[in-house]
Short mmCIF file of N, CA and C in Angstrom, two decimals:
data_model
loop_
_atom_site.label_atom_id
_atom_site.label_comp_id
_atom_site.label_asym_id
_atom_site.label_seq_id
_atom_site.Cartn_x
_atom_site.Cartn_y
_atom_site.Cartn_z
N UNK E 293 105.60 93.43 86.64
CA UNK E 293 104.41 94.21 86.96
C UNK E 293 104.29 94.29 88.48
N UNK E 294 104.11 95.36 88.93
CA UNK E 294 103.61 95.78 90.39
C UNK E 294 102.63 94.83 90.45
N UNK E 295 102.48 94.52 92.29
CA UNK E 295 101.49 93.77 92.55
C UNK E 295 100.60 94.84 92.70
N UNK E 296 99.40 94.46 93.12
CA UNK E 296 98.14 95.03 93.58
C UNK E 296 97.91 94.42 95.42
N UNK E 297 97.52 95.15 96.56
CA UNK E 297 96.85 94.19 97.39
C UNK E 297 96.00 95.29 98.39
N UNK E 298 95.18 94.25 99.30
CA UNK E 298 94.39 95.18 100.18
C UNK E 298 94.80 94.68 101.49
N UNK E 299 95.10 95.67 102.45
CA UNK E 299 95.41 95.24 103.94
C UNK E 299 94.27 96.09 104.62
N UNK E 300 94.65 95.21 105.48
CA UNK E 300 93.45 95.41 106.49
C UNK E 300 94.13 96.03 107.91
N UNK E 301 93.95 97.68 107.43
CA UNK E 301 95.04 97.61 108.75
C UNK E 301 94.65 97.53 110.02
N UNK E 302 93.58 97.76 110.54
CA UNK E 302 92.97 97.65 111.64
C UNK E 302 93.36 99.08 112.49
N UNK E 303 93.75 98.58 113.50
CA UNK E 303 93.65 99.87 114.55
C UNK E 303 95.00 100.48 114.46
N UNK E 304 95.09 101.60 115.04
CA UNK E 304 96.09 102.45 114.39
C UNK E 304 97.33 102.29 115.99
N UNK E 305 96.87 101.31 116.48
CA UNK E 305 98.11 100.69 117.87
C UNK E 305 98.74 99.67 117.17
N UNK E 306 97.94 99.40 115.99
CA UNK E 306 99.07 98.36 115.16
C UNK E 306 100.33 98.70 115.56
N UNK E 307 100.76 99.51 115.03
CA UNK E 307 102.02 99.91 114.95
C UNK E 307 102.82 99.76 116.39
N UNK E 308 102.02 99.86 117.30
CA UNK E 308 103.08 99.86 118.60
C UNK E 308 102.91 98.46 119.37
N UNK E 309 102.58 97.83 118.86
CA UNK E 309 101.47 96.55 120.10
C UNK E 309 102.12 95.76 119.27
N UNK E 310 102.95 94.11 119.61
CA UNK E 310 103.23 92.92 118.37
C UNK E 310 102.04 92.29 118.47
N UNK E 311 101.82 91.70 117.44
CA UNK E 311 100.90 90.85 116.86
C UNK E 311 101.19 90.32 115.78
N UNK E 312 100.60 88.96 115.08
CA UNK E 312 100.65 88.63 113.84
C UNK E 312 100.73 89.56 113.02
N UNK E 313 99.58 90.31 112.63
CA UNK E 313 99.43 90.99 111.41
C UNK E 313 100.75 92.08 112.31
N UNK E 314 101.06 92.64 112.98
CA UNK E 314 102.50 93.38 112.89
C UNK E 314 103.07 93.04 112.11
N UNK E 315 103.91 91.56 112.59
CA UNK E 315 104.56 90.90 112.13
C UNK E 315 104.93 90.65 110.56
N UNK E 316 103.58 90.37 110.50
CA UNK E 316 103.25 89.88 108.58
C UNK E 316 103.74 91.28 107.66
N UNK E 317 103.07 92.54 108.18
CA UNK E 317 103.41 93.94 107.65
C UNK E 317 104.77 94.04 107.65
N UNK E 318 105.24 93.99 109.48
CA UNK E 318 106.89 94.13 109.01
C UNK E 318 108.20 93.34 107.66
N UNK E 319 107.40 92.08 107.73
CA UNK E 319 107.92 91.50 106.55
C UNK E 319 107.31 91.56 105.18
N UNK E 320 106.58 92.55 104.69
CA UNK E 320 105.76 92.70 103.65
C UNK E 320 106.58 92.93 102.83
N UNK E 321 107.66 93.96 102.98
CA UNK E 321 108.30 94.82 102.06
C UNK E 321 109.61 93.36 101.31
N UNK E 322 110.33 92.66 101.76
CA UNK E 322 110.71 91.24 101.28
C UNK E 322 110.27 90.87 100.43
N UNK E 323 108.91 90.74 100.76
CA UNK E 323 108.19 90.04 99.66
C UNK E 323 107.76 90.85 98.13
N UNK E 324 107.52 92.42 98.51
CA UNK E 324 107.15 93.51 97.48
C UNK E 324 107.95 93.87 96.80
N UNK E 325 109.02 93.72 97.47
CA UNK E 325 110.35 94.87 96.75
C UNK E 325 110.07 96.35 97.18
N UNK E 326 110.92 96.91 96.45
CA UNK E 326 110.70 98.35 96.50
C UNK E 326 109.51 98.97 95.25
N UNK E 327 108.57 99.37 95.25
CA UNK E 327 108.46 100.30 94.33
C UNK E 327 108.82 101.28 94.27
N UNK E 328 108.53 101.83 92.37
CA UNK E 328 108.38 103.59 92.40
C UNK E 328 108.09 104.40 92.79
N UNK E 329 106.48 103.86 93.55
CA UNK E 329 105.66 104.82 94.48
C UNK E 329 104.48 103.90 94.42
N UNK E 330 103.58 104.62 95.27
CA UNK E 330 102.49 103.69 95.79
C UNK E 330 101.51 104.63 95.64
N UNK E 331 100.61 104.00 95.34
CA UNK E 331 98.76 104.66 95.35
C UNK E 331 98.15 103.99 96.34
N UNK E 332 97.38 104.54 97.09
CA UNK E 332 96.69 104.09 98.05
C UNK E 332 95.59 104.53 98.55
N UNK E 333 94.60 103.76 98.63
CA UNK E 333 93.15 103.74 98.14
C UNK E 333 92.52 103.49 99.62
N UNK E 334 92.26 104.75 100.67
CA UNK E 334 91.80 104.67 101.76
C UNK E 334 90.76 105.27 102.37
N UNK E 335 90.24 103.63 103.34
CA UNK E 335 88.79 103.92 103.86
C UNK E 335 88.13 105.24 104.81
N UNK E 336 89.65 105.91 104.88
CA UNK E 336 89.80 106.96 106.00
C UNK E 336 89.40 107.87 104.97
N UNK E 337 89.03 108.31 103.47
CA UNK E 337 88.82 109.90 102.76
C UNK E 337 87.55 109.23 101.86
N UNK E 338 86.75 109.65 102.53
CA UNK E 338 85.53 109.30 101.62
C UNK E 338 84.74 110.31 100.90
N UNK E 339 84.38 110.79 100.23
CA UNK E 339 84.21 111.85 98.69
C UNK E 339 83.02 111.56 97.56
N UNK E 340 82.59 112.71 97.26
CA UNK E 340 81.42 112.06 96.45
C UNK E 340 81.95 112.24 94.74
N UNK E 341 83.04 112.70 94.63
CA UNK E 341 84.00 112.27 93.47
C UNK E 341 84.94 111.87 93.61
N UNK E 342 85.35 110.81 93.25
CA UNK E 342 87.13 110.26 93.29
C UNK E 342 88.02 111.31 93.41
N UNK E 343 88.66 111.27 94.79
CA UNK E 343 89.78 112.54 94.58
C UNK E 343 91.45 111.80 94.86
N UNK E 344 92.27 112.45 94.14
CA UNK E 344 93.70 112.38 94.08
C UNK E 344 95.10 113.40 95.12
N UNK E 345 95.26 112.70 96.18
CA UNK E 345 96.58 113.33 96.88
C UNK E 345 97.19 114.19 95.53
N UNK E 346 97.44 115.40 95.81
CA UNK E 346 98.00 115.99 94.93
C UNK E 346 99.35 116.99 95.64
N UNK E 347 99.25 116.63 96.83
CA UNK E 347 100.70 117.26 97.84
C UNK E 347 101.68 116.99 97.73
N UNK E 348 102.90 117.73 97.26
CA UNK E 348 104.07 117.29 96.99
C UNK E 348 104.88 116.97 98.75
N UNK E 349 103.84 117.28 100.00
CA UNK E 349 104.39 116.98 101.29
C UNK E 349 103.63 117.06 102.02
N UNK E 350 102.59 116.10 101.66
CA UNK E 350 101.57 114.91 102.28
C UNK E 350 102.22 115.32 103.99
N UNK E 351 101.09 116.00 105.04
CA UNK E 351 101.00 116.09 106.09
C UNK E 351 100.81 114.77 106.81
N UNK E 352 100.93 114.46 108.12
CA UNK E 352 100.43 113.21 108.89
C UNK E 352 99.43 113.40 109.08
N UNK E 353 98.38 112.38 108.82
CA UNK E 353 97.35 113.31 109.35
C UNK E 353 96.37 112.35 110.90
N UNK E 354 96.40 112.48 112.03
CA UNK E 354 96.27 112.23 113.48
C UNK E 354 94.77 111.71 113.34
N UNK E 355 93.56 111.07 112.54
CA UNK E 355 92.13 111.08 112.40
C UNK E 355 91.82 110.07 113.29
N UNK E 356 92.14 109.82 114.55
CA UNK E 356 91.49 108.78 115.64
C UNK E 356 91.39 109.45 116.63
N UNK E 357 91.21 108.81 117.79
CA UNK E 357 90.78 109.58 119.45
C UNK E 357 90.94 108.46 120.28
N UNK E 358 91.13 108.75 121.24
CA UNK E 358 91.21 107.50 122.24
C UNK E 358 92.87 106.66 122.37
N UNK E 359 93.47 107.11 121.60
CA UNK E 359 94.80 106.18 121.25
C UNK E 359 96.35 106.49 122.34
N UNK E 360 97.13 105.81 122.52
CA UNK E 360 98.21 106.00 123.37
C UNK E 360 98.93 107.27 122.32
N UNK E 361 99.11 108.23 123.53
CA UNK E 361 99.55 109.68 123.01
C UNK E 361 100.93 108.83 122.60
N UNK E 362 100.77 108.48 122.28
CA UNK E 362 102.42 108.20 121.56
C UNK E 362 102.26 107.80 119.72
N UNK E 363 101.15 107.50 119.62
CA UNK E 363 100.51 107.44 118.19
C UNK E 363 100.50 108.93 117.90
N UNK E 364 99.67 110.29 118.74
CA UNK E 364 99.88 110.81 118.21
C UNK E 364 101.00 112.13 117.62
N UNK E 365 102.06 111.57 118.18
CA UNK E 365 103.36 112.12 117.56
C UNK E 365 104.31 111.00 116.50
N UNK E 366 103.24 110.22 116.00
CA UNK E 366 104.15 109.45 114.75
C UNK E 366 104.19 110.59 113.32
N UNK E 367 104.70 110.38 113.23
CA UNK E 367 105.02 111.21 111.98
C UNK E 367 105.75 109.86 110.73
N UNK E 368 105.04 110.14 109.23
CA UNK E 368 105.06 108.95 108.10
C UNK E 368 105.54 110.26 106.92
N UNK E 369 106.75 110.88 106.83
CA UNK E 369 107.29 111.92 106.07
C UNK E 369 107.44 111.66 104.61
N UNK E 370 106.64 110.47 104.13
CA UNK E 370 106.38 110.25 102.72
C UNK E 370 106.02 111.70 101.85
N UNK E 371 107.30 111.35 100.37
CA UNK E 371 107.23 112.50 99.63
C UNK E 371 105.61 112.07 98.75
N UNK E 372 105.35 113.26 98.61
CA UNK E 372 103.79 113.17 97.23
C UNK E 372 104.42 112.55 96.05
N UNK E 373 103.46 112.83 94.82
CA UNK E 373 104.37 112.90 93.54
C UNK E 373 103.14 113.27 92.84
N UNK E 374 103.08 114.59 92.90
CA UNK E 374 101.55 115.82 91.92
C UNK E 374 102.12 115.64 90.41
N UNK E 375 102.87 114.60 90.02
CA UNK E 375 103.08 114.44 88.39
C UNK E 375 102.64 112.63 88.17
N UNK E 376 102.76 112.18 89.14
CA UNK E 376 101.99 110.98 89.54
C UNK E 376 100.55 111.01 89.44
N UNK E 377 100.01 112.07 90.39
CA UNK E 377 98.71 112.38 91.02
C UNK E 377 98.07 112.83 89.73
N UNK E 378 98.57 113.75 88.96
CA UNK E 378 97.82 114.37 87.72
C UNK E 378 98.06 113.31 86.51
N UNK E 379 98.82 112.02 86.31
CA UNK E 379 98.70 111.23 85.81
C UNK E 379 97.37 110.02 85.90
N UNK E 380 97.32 109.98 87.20
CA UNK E 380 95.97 109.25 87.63
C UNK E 380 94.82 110.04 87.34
N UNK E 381 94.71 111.19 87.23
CA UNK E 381 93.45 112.31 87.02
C UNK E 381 93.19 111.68 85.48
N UNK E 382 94.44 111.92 84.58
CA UNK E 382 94.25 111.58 83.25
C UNK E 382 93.67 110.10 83.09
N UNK E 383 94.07 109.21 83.96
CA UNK E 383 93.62 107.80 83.60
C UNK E 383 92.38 107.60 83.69
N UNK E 384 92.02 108.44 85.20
CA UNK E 384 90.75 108.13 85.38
C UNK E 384 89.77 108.51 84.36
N UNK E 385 89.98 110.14 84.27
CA UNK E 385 89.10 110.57 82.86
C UNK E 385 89.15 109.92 81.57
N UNK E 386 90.52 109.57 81.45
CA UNK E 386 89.99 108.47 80.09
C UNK E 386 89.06 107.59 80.11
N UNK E 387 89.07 107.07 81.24
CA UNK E 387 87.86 105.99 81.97
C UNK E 387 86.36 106.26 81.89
N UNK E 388 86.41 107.55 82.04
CA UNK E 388 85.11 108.01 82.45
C UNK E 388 85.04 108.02 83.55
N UNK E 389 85.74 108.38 84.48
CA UNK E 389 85.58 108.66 85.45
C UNK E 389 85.88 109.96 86.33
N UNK E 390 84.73 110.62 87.04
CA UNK E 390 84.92 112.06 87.58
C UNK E 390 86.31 112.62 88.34
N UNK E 391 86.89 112.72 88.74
CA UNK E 391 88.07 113.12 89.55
C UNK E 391 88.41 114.13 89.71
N UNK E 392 88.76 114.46 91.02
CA UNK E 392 89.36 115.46 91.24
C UNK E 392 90.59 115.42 92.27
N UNK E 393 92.11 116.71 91.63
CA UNK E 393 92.86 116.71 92.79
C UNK E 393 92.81 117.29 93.62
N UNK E 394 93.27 117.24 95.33
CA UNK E 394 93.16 117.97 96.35
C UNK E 394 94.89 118.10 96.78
N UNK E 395 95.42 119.54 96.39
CA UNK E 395 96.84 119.64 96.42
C UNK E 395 97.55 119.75 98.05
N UNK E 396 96.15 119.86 99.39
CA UNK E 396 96.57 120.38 100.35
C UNK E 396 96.10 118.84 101.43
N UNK E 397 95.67 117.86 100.42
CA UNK E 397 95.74 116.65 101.25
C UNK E 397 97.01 115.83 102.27
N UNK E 398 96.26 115.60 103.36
CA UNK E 398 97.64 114.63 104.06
C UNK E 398 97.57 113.35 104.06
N UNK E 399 98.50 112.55 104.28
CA UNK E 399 97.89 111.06 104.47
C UNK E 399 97.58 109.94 105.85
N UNK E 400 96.18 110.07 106.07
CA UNK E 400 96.01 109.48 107.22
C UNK E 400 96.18 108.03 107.61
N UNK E 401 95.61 107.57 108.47
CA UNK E 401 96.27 106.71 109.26
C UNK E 401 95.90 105.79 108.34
N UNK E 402 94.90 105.54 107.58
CA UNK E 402 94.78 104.16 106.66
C UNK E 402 95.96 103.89 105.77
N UNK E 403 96.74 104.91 105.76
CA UNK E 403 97.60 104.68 104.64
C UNK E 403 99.23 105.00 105.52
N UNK E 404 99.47 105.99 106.35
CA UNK E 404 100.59 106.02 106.98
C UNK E 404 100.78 104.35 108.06
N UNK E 405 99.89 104.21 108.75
CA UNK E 405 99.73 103.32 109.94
C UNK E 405 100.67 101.70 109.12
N UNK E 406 99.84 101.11 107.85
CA UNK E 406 100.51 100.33 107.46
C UNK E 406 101.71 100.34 107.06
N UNK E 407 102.25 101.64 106.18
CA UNK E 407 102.69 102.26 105.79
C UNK E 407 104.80 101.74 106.11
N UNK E 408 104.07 102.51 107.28
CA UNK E 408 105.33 102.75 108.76
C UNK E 408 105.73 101.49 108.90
N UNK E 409 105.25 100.47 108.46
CA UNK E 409 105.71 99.41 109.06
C UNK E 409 106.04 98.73 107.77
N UNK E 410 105.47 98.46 106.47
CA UNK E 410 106.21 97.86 105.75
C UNK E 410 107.35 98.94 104.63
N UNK E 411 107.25 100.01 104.70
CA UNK E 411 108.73 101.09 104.21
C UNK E 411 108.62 101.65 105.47
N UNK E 412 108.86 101.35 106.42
CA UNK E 412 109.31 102.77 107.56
C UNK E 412 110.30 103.55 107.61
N UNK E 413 111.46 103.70 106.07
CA UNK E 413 112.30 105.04 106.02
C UNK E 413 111.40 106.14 105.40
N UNK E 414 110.27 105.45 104.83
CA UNK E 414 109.14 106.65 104.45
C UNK E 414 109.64 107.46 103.06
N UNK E 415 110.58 106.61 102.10
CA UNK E 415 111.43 106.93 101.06
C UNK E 415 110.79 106.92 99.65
N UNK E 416 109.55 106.20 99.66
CA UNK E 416 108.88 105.84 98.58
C UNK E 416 107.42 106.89 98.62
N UNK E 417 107.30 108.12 97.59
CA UNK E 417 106.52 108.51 96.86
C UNK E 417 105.05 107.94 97.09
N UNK E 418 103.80 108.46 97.88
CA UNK E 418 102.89 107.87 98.48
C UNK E 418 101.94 108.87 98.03
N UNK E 419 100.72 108.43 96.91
CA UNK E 419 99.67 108.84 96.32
C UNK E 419 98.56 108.40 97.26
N UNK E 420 97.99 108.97 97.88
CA UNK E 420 96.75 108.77 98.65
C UNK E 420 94.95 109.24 97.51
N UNK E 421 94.26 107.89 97.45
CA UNK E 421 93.30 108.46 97.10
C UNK E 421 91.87 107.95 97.94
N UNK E 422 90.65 109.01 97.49
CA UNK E 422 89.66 108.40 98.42
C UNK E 422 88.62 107.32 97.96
N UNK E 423 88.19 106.95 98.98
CA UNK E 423 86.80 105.70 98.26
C UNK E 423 85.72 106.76 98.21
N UNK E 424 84.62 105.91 97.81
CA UNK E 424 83.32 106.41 97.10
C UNK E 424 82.33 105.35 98.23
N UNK E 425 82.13 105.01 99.45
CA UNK E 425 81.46 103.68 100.05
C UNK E 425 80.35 103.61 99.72
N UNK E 426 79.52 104.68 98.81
CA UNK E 426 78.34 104.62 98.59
C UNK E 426 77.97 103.97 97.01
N UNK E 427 78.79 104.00 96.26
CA UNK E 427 78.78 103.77 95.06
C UNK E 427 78.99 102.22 94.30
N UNK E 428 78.82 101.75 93.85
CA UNK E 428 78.46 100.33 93.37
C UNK E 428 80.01 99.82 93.39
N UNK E 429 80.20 98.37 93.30
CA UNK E 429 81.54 97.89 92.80
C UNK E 429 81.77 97.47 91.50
N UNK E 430 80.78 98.09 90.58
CA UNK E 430 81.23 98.02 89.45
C UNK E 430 82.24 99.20 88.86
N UNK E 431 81.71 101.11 90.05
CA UNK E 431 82.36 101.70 89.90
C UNK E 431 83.72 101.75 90.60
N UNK E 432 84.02 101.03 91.60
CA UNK E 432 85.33 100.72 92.71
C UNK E 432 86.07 99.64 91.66
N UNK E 433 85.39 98.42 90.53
CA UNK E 433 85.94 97.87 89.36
C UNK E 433 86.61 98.84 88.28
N UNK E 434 85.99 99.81 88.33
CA UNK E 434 86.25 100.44 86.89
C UNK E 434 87.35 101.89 87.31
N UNK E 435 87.47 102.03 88.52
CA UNK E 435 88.39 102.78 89.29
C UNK E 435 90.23 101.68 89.41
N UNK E 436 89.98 100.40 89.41
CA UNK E 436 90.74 100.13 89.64
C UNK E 436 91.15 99.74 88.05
N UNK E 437 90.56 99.26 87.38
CA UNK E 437 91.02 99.18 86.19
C UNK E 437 91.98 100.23 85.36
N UNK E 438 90.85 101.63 85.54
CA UNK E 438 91.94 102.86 85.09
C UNK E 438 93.74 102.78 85.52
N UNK E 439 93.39 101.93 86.86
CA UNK E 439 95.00 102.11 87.05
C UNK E 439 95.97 101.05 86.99
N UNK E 440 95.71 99.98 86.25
CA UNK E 440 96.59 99.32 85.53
C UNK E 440 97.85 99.34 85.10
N UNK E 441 97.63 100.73 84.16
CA UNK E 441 98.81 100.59 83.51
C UNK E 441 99.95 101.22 84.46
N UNK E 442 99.47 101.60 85.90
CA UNK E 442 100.72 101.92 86.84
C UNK E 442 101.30 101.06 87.11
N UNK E 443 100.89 100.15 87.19
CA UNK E 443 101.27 98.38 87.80
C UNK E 443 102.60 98.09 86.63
N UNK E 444 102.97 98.76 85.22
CA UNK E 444 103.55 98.38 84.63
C UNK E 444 104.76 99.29 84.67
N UNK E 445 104.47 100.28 85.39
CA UNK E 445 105.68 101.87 85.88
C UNK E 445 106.47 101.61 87.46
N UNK E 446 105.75 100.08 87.72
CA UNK E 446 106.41 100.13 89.22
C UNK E 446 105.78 100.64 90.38
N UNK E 447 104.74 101.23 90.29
CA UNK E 447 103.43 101.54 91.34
C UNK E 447 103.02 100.83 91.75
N UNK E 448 102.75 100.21 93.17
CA UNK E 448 102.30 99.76 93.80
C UNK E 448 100.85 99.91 94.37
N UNK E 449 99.98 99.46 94.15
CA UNK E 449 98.69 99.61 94.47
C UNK E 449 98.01 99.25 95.68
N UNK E 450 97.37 99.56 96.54
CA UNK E 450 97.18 99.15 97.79
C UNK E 450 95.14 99.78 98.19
N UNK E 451 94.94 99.02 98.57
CA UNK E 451 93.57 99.13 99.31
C UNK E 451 93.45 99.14 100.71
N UNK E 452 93.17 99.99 101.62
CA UNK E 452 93.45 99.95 103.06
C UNK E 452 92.16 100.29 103.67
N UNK E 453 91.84 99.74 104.33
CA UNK E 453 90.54 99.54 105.26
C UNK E 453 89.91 98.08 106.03
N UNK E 454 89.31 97.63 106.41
CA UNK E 454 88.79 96.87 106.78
C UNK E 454 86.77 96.56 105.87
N UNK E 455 86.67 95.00 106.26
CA UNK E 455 85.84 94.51 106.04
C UNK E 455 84.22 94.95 107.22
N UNK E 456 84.47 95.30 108.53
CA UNK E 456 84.07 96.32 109.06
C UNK E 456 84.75 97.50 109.31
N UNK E 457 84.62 98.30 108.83
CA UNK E 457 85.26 99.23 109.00
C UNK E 457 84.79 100.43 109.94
N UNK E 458 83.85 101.26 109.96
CA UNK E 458 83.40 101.73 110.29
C UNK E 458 82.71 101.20 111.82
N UNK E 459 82.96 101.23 113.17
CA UNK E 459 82.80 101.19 113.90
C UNK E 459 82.07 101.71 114.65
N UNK E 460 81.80 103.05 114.85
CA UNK E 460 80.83 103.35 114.90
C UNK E 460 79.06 102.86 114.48
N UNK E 461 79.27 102.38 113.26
CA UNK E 461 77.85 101.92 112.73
C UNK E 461 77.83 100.38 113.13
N UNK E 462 79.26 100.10 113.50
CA UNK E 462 78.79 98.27 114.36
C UNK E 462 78.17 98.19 115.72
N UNK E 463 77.96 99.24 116.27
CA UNK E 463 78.16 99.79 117.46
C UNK E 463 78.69 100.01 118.91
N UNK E 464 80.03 100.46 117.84
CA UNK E 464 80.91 101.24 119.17
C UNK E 464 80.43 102.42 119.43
N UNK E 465 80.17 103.18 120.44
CA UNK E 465 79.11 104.19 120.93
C UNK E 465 80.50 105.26 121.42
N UNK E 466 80.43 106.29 120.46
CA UNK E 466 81.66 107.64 120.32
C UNK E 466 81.28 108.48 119.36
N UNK E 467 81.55 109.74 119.58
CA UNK E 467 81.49 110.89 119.06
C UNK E 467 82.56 111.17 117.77
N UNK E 468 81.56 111.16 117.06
CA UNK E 468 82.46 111.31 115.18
C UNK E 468 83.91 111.81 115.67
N UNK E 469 84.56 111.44 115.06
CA UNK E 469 86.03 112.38 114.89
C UNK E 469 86.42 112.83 113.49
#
């Protein structure tokens, strides 16, 4: 069975700056193996229905400011998988749960940034979906439950965000991006 986990990726210089958590990411994949593909559940697409990456060529997508222009020409060329994506639509609705796909989604930095560093040939099939931050954790429970039975297909499950996340509302003083 696929594991399940949540990283915390932090700032999106991860990737260029060493540090522990570099470090720990770069050796993640050792420990994971390869999966089939990955779902990934990020603090960066927030939605007032559960929505599903449905791009068979998931754009990069650049959602910070302030960062060494060299972040923003990374490019994370992860293929989609819209037979993946419309599989999770079905799970969820069995669930009872609302969903929808978005076929022209890219995958931003919550999900490329870690990404890059534990597969950085970018070879593995990358389902991006969004959170709900307003909605209870019984429904973020019952979201993750629906997807179980991927864990048994070799999907890798992943949660990406931080415990503060939102920076702005801690108060770092900047203009939305």
């Amino acid at each position: 069975m696929a594991p399940t986990l949540f990283l915390s990726h932090g700032s999106p210089a991860l990737i260029l700056e060493a540090s522990p958590s570099r470090a720990f990411l770069t050796n993640l994949a050792n420990r994971l193996g390869t999966p089939r593909a990955i779902v990934c559940v990020s603090a960066h697409w927030e939605t007032t229905d559960v929505a599903v990456n449905l791009a068979p060529n998931p754009a990069t997508i650049h959602d910070f400011y302030g960062f060494p222009e060299e972040l923003y020409k990374q490019q994370y060329p992860a293929k989609g998988d819209p037979v993946l994506g419309n599989r999770i639509l079905k799970l969820l609705e069995l669930a009872g749960i609302k969903a929808t796909g978005d076929p022209n989604r890219g995958i931003d930095h919550g999900v490329w940034s870690p990404l890059s560093l534990i597969y950085p040939d970018a070879s593995i099939p990358v389902i991006e979906m969004s959170v709900r931050p307003h909605e209870s954790a019984a429904h973020h429970l019952a979201v993750g439950r629906a997807l179980v039975p991927l864990r048994t297909e070799g999907v890798l499950i992943v949660g990406s965000g931080s415990a503060t996340h939102n920076l702005r509302e801690i108060g770092r003083s900047a203009p939305h991006a």
